[in-house]
Each structure stands twice: as C-alpha cells, then as structure tokens.
Amino acid sequence: MNIDSKKFKKLLQGHILVKELVSQSSLERTWVEVKLSENDRLAYPLRTPPNAMLGGSVYEQACSPEKASFKLRYATFSASDIANGFDPNYDKVGPYIDIPSTSALEDYFVRENLDLEGFVDSGLTDYPM
C-alpha cells in the first residue's frame, strides 16, 4: 500500500472509501468499506457552523499514518432496491472489523487481495450507506 497515494490521504482525512466486489448472486451488490476510526478523526481547524460542508477544503486535516486506526466492513444489498431507488435492507451489512494500524490494514489488504487504488469515495457510487 502506497501511503503517499491520494487515496490513502483521503482515507487519513476521514473520507469513507468503498470498492464494489463480485457478489455471490446477480441479484445482489456487495461492497467493502474502509474508513478512519472515529477516535482518529481530527477536528476542523477553523470555526464553522454545525453541519458545514467541508469536503475538499485545502484546510482539511489528516491523521498521521503512524497514529491511524481503521474500520472495515462488508455490505450486501439487493440490486433491484438500488436500481429502483428503494430504501435498502440492511440485514446483510456486516459488523465493523477494527484494524489497529496502517501496517495491519496493509496486511489485511494483502490477505484479502484488495488494493486501495481500486477504492473510490463512497459519495461517487451507488453505495447506499
């Protein structure tokens, strides 16, 4: 995993990154989600109103890779619910897996044959979470 990549920097800034996986059924869509643990997110450095949209700001801070811990989970949804814009069924959303460090995340990605460069910002996909 390249800790100097744009994707890894986005992860350290608190963005949720997802990758769509091949589902076991053509009737379902499955994603893996990775994000920075809530305890590692840095506060925005300037005073802002509640719920201010701060994404993409040049002032957006990032957690250091040495202090970062992560959460990862798998989620499967009905393809027809997503295609029709219905509220998804959350029965197949897995629990978060706590990953305590950058090196542990890298080990997990190697073991699961995942590549961070294949992940995208969750807001740019059909990911219903």
PDB file of C-alpha atoms in Angstrom:
ATOM      1  CA  MET A   1       0.000   0.000   0.000  1.00  0.00           C
ATOM      2  CA  ASN A   2       1.400   3.352  -1.010  1.00  0.00           C
ATOM      3  CA  ILE A   3       0.972   5.692   1.973  1.00  0.00           C
ATOM      4  CA  ASP A   4       1.775   8.647  -0.296  1.00  0.00           C
ATOM      5  CA  SER A   5      -1.156   7.955  -2.637  1.00  0.00           C
ATOM      6  CA  LYS A   6      -4.125  10.310  -2.988  1.00  0.00           C
ATOM      7  CA  LYS A   7      -6.491   7.519  -1.920  1.00  0.00           C
ATOM      8  CA  PHE A   8      -4.585   6.889   1.309  1.00  0.00           C
ATOM      9  CA  LYS A   9      -4.516  10.636   2.031  1.00  0.00           C
ATOM     10  CA  LYS A  10      -8.305  10.776   1.568  1.00  0.00           C
ATOM     11  CA  LEU A  11      -8.632   7.879   3.994  1.00  0.00           C
ATOM     12  CA  LEU A  12      -6.479   9.727   6.551  1.00  0.00           C
ATOM     13  CA  GLN A  13      -8.657  12.825   6.092  1.00  0.00           C
ATOM     14  CA  GLY A  14     -11.703  10.825   7.169  1.00  0.00           C
ATOM     15  CA  HIS A  15     -13.314  10.022   3.822  1.00  0.00           C
ATOM     16  CA  ILE A  16     -15.185   6.727   3.509  1.00  0.00           C
ATOM     17  CA  LEU A  17     -13.794   4.668   0.626  1.00  0.00           C
ATOM     18  CA  VAL A  18     -15.618   1.720  -0.935  1.00  0.00           C
ATOM     19  CA  LYS A  19     -14.975  -0.926  -3.542  1.00  0.00           C
ATOM     20  CA  GLU A  20     -17.683  -2.961  -5.228  1.00  0.00           C
ATOM     21  CA  LEU A  21     -16.924  -6.675  -5.181  1.00  0.00           C
ATOM     22  CA  VAL A  22     -18.268  -9.543  -7.262  1.00  0.00           C
ATOM     23  CA  SER A  23     -21.420 -10.746  -5.490  1.00  0.00           C
ATOM     24  CA  GLN A  24     -22.337 -14.369  -4.981  1.00  0.00           C
ATOM     25  CA  SER A  25     -25.666 -13.643  -6.677  1.00  0.00           C
ATOM     26  CA  SER A  26     -26.540 -11.488  -9.667  1.00  0.00           C
ATOM     27  CA  LEU A  27     -29.500 -10.235  -7.598  1.00  0.00           C
ATOM     28  CA  GLU A  28     -27.185  -8.584  -5.080  1.00  0.00           C
ATOM     29  CA  ARG A  29     -24.409  -5.999  -4.986  1.00  0.00           C
ATOM     30  CA  THR A  30     -21.588  -6.199  -2.461  1.00  0.00           C
ATOM     31  CA  TRP A  31     -19.120  -3.576  -1.272  1.00  0.00           C
ATOM     32  CA  VAL A  32     -16.230  -3.407   1.129  1.00  0.00           C
ATOM     33  CA  GLU A  33     -15.993  -0.123   3.043  1.00  0.00           C
ATOM     34  CA  VAL A  34     -12.930   1.259   4.808  1.00  0.00           C
ATOM     35  CA  LYS A  35     -12.697   4.381   6.918  1.00  0.00           C
ATOM     36  CA  LEU A  36     -10.606   6.049   9.572  1.00  0.00           C
ATOM     37  CA  SER A  37     -11.707   5.170  13.117  1.00  0.00           C
ATOM     38  CA  GLU A  38     -13.799   7.888  14.731  1.00  0.00           C
ATOM     39  CA  ASN A  39     -11.220   8.370  17.506  1.00  0.00           C
ATOM     40  CA  ASP A  40      -8.558   9.316  14.944  1.00  0.00           C
ATOM     41  CA  ARG A  41     -10.523  11.967  13.052  1.00  0.00           C
ATOM     42  CA  LEU A  42      -9.114  15.442  13.520  1.00  0.00           C
ATOM     43  CA  ALA A  43     -11.275  18.432  14.247  1.00  0.00           C
ATOM     44  CA  TYR A  44     -11.645  21.022  11.529  1.00  0.00           C
ATOM     45  CA  PRO A  45      -9.159  23.804  12.387  1.00  0.00           C
ATOM     46  CA  LEU A  46     -11.465  26.778  11.794  1.00  0.00           C
ATOM     47  CA  ARG A  47     -14.717  27.755  13.452  1.00  0.00           C
ATOM     48  CA  THR A  48     -17.633  26.679  11.249  1.00  0.00           C
ATOM     49  CA  PRO A  49     -21.401  26.416  11.599  1.00  0.00           C
ATOM     50  CA  PRO A  50     -22.786  22.971  12.501  1.00  0.00           C
ATOM     51  CA  ASN A  51     -23.136  20.604   9.523  1.00  0.00           C
ATOM     52  CA  ALA A  52     -20.988  22.822   7.278  1.00  0.00           C
ATOM     53  CA  MET A  53     -19.924  21.111   4.050  1.00  0.00           C
ATOM     54  CA  LEU A  54     -16.136  20.957   4.353  1.00  0.00           C
ATOM     55  CA  GLY A  55     -15.171  18.226   1.894  1.00  0.00           C
ATOM     56  CA  GLY A  56     -12.309  19.062  -0.409  1.00  0.00           C
ATOM     57  CA  SER A  57     -11.180  22.058   1.619  1.00  0.00           C
ATOM     58  CA  VAL A  58      -7.485  22.929   1.422  1.00  0.00           C
ATOM     59  CA  TYR A  59      -7.686  23.223   5.214  1.00  0.00           C
ATOM     60  CA  GLU A  60      -8.857  19.654   5.673  1.00  0.00           C
ATOM     61  CA  GLN A  61      -6.510  17.998   8.150  1.00  0.00           C
ATOM     62  CA  ALA A  62      -5.296  14.411   8.046  1.00  0.00           C
ATOM     63  CA  CYS A  63      -4.385  11.936  10.741  1.00  0.00           C
ATOM     64  CA  SER A  64      -0.759  10.805  10.659  1.00  0.00           C
ATOM     65  CA  PRO A  65      -0.243   7.274   9.286  1.00  0.00           C
ATOM     66  CA  GLU A  66       1.634   6.292  12.462  1.00  0.00           C
ATOM     67  CA  LYS A  67      -1.370   7.101  14.693  1.00  0.00           C
ATOM     68  CA  ALA A  68      -4.166   5.947  12.383  1.00  0.00           C
ATOM     69  CA  SER A  69      -6.514   3.055  13.030  1.00  0.00           C
ATOM     70  CA  PHE A  70      -9.264   1.945  10.694  1.00  0.00           C
ATOM     71  CA  LYS A  71     -12.634   0.240  10.423  1.00  0.00           C
ATOM     72  CA  LEU A  72     -13.643  -2.034   7.588  1.00  0.00           C
ATOM     73  CA  ARG A  73     -16.881  -3.857   6.789  1.00  0.00           C
ATOM     74  CA  TYR A  74     -18.627  -5.770   4.028  1.00  0.00           C
ATOM     75  CA  ALA A  75     -22.173  -4.919   2.968  1.00  0.00           C
ATOM     76  CA  THR A  76     -24.513  -6.648   0.525  1.00  0.00           C
ATOM     77  CA  PHE A  77     -27.732  -5.114  -0.818  1.00  0.00           C
ATOM     78  CA  SER A  78     -30.472  -6.088  -3.235  1.00  0.00           C
ATOM     79  CA  ALA A  79     -29.549  -4.907  -6.738  1.00  0.00           C
ATOM     80  CA  SER A  80     -33.213  -4.153  -7.543  1.00  0.00           C
ATOM     81  CA  ASP A  81     -33.581  -1.962  -4.413  1.00  0.00           C
ATOM     82  CA  ILE A  82     -30.597   0.113  -5.531  1.00  0.00           C
ATOM     83  CA  ALA A  83     -31.722   0.285  -9.168  1.00  0.00           C
ATOM     84  CA  ASN A  84     -35.222   1.408  -8.180  1.00  0.00           C
ATOM     85  CA  GLY A  85     -34.097   3.891  -5.536  1.00  0.00           C
ATOM     86  CA  PHE A  86     -35.756   1.990  -2.688  1.00  0.00           C
ATOM     87  CA  ASP A  87     -34.515   2.114   0.874  1.00  0.00           C
ATOM     88  CA  PRO A  88     -32.107  -0.816   1.148  1.00  0.00           C
ATOM     89  CA  ASN A  89     -32.435  -3.746   3.509  1.00  0.00           C
ATOM     90  CA  TYR A  90     -29.555  -3.675   5.997  1.00  0.00           C
ATOM     91  CA  ASP A  91     -29.744  -7.352   7.022  1.00  0.00           C
ATOM     92  CA  LYS A  92     -26.530  -8.183   5.165  1.00  0.00           C
ATOM     93  CA  VAL A  93     -24.417  -5.287   6.433  1.00  0.00           C
ATOM     94  CA  GLY A  94     -21.599  -6.836   8.407  1.00  0.00           C
ATOM     95  CA  PRO A  95     -20.069  -5.598  11.634  1.00  0.00           C
ATOM     96  CA  TYR A  96     -17.044  -3.350  11.547  1.00  0.00           C
ATOM     97  CA  ILE A  97     -13.652  -5.015  11.714  1.00  0.00           C
ATOM     98  CA  ASP A  98     -11.264  -2.910  13.817  1.00  0.00           C
ATOM     99  CA  ILE A  99      -7.829  -2.547  12.246  1.00  0.00           C
ATOM    100  CA  PRO A 100      -5.367  -1.029  14.729  1.00  0.00           C
ATOM    101  CA  SER A 101      -2.679   0.368  12.427  1.00  0.00           C
ATOM    102  CA  THR A 102      -1.599   1.208   8.896  1.00  0.00           C
ATOM    103  CA  SER A 103       0.577  -1.907   8.736  1.00  0.00           C
ATOM    104  CA  ALA A 104      -2.343  -4.089   9.910  1.00  0.00           C
ATOM    105  CA  LEU A 105      -4.521  -2.532   7.182  1.00  0.00           C
ATOM    106  CA  GLU A 106      -1.844  -3.297   4.621  1.00  0.00           C
ATOM    107  CA  ASP A 107      -1.611  -6.905   5.876  1.00  0.00           C
ATOM    108  CA  TYR A 108      -5.398  -7.267   5.691  1.00  0.00           C
ATOM    109  CA  PHE A 109      -5.484  -5.920   2.134  1.00  0.00           C
ATOM    110  CA  VAL A 110      -2.756  -8.361   1.052  1.00  0.00           C
ATOM    111  CA  ARG A 111      -4.535 -11.288   2.739  1.00  0.00           C
ATOM    112  CA  GLU A 112      -7.902 -10.383   1.155  1.00  0.00           C
ATOM    113  CA  ASN A 113      -6.366  -9.477  -2.234  1.00  0.00           C
ATOM    114  CA  LEU A 114      -7.608  -5.869  -2.060  1.00  0.00           C
ATOM    115  CA  ASP A 115      -5.895  -2.781  -3.466  1.00  0.00           C
ATOM    116  CA  LEU A 116      -6.650   0.666  -2.049  1.00  0.00           C
ATOM    117  CA  GLU A 117      -6.266   2.200  -5.521  1.00  0.00           C
ATOM    118  CA  GLY A 118      -9.398   0.278  -6.562  1.00  0.00           C
ATOM    119  CA  PHE A 119     -11.471   2.061  -3.913  1.00  0.00           C
ATOM    120  CA  VAL A 120     -13.465   5.236  -4.563  1.00  0.00           C
ATOM    121  CA  ASP A 121     -15.122   7.863  -2.393  1.00  0.00           C
ATOM    122  CA  SER A 122     -18.460   6.431  -1.228  1.00  0.00           C
ATOM    123  CA  GLY A 123     -20.331   9.514  -2.449  1.00  0.00           C
ATOM    124  CA  LEU A 124     -19.346   8.787  -6.041  1.00  0.00           C
ATOM    125  CA  THR A 125     -21.033   5.370  -6.163  1.00  0.00           C
ATOM    126  CA  ASP A 126     -24.407   3.681  -5.737  1.00  0.00           C
ATOM    127  CA  TYR A 127     -23.301   2.545  -2.259  1.00  0.00           C
ATOM    128  CA  PRO A 128     -26.455   3.077  -0.191  1.00  0.00           C
ATOM    129  CA  MET A 129     -24.851   3.694   3.198  1.00  0.00           C
TER     130      MET A 129
END
